[in-house]
CSV table of C-alpha atoms in Angstrom, one decimal:
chain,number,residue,atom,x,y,z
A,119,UNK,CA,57.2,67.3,-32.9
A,120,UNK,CA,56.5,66.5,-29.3
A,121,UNK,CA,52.9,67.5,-29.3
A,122,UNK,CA,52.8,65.1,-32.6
A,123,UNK,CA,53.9,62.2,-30.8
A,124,UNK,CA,51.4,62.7,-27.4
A,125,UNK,CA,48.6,62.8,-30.0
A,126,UNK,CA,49.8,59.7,-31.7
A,127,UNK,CA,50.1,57.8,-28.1
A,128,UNK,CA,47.1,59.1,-27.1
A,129,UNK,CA,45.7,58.5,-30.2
A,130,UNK,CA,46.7,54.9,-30.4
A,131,UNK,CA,45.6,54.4,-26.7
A,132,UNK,CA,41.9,55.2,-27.4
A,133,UNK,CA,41.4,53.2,-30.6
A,134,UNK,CA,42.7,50.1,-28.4
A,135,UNK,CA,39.9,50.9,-25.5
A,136,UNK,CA,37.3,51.6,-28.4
A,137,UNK,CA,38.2,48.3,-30.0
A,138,UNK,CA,38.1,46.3,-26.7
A,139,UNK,CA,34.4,47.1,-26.2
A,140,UNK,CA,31.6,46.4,-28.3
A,141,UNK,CA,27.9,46.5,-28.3
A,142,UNK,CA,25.2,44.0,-28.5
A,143,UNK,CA,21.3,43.3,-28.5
A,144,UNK,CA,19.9,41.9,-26.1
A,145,UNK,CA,16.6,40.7,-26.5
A,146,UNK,CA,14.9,39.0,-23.7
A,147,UNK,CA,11.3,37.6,-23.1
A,148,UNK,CA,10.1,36.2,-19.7
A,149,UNK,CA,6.9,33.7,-19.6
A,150,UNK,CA,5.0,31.4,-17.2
A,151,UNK,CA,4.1,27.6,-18.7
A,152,UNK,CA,1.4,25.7,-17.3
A,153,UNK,CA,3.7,22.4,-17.0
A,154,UNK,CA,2.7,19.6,-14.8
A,155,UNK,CA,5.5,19.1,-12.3
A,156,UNK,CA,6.0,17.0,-9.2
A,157,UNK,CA,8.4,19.0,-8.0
A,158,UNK,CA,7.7,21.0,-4.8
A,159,UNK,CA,8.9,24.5,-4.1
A,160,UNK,CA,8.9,25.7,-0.5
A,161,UNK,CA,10.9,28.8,-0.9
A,162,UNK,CA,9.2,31.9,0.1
A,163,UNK,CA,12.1,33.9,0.6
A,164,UNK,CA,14.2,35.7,-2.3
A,165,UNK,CA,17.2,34.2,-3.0
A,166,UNK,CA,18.9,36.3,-5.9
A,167,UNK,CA,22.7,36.6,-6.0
A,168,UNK,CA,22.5,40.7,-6.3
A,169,UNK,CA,25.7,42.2,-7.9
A,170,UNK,CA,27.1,44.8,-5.8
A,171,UNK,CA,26.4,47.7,-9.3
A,172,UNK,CA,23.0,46.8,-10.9
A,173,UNK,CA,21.9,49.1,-13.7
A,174,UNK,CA,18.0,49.7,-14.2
A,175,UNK,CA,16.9,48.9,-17.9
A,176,UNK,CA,16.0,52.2,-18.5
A,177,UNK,CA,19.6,53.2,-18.5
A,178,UNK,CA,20.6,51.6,-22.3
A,179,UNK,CA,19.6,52.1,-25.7
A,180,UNK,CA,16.5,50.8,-26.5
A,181,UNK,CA,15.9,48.9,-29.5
A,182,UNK,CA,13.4,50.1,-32.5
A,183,UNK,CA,10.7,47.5,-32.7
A,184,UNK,CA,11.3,47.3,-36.3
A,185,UNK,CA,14.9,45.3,-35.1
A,186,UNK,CA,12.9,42.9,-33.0
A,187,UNK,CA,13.9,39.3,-33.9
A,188,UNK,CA,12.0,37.5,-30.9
A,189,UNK,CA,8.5,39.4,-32.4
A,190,UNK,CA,6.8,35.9,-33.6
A,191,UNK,CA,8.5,33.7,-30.8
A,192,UNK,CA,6.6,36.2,-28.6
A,193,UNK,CA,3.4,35.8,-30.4
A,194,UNK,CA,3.7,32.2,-30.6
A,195,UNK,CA,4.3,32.2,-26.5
A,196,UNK,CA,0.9,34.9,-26.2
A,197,UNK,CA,-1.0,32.4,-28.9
A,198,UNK,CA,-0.8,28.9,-27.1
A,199,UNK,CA,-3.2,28.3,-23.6
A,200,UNK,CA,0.0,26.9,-22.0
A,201,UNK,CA,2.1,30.2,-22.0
A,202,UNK,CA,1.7,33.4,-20.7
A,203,UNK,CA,4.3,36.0,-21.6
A,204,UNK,CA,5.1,38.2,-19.0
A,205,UNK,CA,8.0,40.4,-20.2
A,206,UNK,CA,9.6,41.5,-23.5
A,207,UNK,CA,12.5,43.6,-23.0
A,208,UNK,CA,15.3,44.7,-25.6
A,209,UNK,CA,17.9,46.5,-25.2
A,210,UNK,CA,21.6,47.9,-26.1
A,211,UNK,CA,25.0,47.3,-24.2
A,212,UNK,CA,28.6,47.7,-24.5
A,213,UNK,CA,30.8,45.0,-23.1
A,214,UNK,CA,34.5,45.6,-22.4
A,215,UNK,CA,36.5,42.2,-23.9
A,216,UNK,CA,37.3,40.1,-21.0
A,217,UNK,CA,35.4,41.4,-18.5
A,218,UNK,CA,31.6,41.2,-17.4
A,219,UNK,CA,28.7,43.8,-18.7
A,220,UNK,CA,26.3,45.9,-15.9
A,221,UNK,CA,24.1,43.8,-14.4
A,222,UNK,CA,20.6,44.3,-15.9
A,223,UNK,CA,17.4,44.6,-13.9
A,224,UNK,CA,14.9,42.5,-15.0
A,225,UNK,CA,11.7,43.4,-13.5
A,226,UNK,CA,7.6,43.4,-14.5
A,227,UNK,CA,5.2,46.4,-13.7
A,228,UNK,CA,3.6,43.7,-11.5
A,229,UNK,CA,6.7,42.7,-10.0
A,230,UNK,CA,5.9,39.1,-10.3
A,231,UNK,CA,9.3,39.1,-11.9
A,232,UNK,CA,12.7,40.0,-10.5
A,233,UNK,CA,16.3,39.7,-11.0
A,234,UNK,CA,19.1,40.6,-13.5
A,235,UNK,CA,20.5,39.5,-16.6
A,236,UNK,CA,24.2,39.5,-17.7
A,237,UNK,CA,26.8,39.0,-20.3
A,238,UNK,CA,30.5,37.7,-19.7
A,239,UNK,CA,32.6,38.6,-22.1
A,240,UNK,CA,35.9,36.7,-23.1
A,241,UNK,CA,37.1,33.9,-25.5
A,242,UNK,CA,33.2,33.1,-25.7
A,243,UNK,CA,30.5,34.6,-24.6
A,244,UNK,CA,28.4,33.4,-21.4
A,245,UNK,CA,24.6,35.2,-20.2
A,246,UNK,CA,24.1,34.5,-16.9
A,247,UNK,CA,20.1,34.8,-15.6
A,248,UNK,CA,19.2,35.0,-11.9
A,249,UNK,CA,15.6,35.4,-12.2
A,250,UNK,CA,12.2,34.7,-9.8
A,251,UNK,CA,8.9,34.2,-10.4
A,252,UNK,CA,5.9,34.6,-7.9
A,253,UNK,CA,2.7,34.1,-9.6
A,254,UNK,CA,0.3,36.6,-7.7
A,255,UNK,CA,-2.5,33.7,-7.4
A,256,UNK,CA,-1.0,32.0,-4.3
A,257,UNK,CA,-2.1,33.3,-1.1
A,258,UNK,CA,0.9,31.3,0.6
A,259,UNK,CA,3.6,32.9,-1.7
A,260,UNK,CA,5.9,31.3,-3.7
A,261,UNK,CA,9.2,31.9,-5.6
A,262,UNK,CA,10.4,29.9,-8.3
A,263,UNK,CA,14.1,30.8,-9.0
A,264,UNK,CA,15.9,30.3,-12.4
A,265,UNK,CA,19.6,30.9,-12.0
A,266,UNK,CA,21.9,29.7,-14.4
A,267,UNK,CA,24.8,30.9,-16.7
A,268,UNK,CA,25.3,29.3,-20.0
A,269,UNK,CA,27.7,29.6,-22.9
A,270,UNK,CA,25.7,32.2,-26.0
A,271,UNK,CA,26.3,31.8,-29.2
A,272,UNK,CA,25.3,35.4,-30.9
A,273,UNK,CA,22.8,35.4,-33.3
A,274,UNK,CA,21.1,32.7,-31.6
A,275,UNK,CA,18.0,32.2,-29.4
A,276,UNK,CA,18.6,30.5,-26.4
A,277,UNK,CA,16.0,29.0,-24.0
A,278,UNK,CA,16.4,29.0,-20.0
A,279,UNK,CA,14.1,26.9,-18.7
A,280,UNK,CA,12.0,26.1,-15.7
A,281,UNK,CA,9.3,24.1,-14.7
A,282,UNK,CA,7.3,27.3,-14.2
A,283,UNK,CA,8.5,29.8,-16.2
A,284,UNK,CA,11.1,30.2,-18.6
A,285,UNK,CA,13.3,32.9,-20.6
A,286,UNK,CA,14.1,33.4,-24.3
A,287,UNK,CA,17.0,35.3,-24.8
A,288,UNK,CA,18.7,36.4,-27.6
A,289,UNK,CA,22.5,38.3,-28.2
A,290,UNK,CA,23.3,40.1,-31.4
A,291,UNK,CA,26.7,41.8,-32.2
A,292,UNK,CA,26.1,45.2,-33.2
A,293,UNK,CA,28.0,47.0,-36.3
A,294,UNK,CA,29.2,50.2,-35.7
């Protein structure tokens, strides 16, 4: 009878952690935009907020490219003179209720892009994006830097913008 009861505690115990955490999609797409700005950016030193624990992409699930929802917005981007996609990354992560996800690397093979991507998980659900660009054609180099967090909605697709460069971003709840 004992033994019965240790199961049922221990039992009950990991259902509750199982059920705290769940997994979502993550879809996200990085692009430059040829937008004609009078703003002035001197910054030529990286300014990134690092977590302390940052997990390389290639450490999650990767999502079949028959699940891609951001597939036309991506075309669309690579389609139209003005935008240049740089990145298209999707993935898999579990998030633990009230708490914040691994920190994602975000990063091109020509490391014109850096930073990390996010989700904090409580009574909503917030992404937070601290992300630069340096475009390689500047021999004076530059970094534009878009850091912001911002309430998701799942199921939607969200827009981070800069006058540079911008993010399309995308959080699904996955079943199962």
């Amino acid at each position: 009878m004992k033994h019965i009861m240790v199961f049922i505690v221990i039992l009950f115990f990991y259902v509750n952690v199982q059920a705290a955490e769940r997994s979502y999609k993550i879809e996200l797409i990085v692009f430059t935009q040829d937008d004609v700005s009078t703003e002035i950016f001197e910054k030529i030193e990286s300014n990134i907020d690092w977590p302390r624990k940052i997990a390389n992409r290639s450490e999650f699930e990767n999502v079949d490219t028959t699940d891609l929802s951001l597939k036309d917005s991506y075309s669309k981007l690579a389609g139209d003179n003005g935008y240049q996609p740089l990145l298209y990354e999707a993935w898999i992560q579990k998030v633990k209720s009230n708490s914040y996800s691994r920190a994602v690397k975000i990063s091109n093979a020509e490391e014109t892009i850096q930073g990390f991507f996010m989700l904090q998980r409580g009574h909503l659900i917030h992404m937070i994006a601290d992300i630069e660009y340096s475009p390689e054609m500047y021999e004076d180099p530059v970094i534009y830097r878009l850091n912001e967090k911002r309430r998701c909605k799942l199921n939607e697709t969200h827009y981070l913008d800069h006058p540079k460069f911008g993010i399309v971003v995308k959080v699904s709840p996955v079943d199962g």
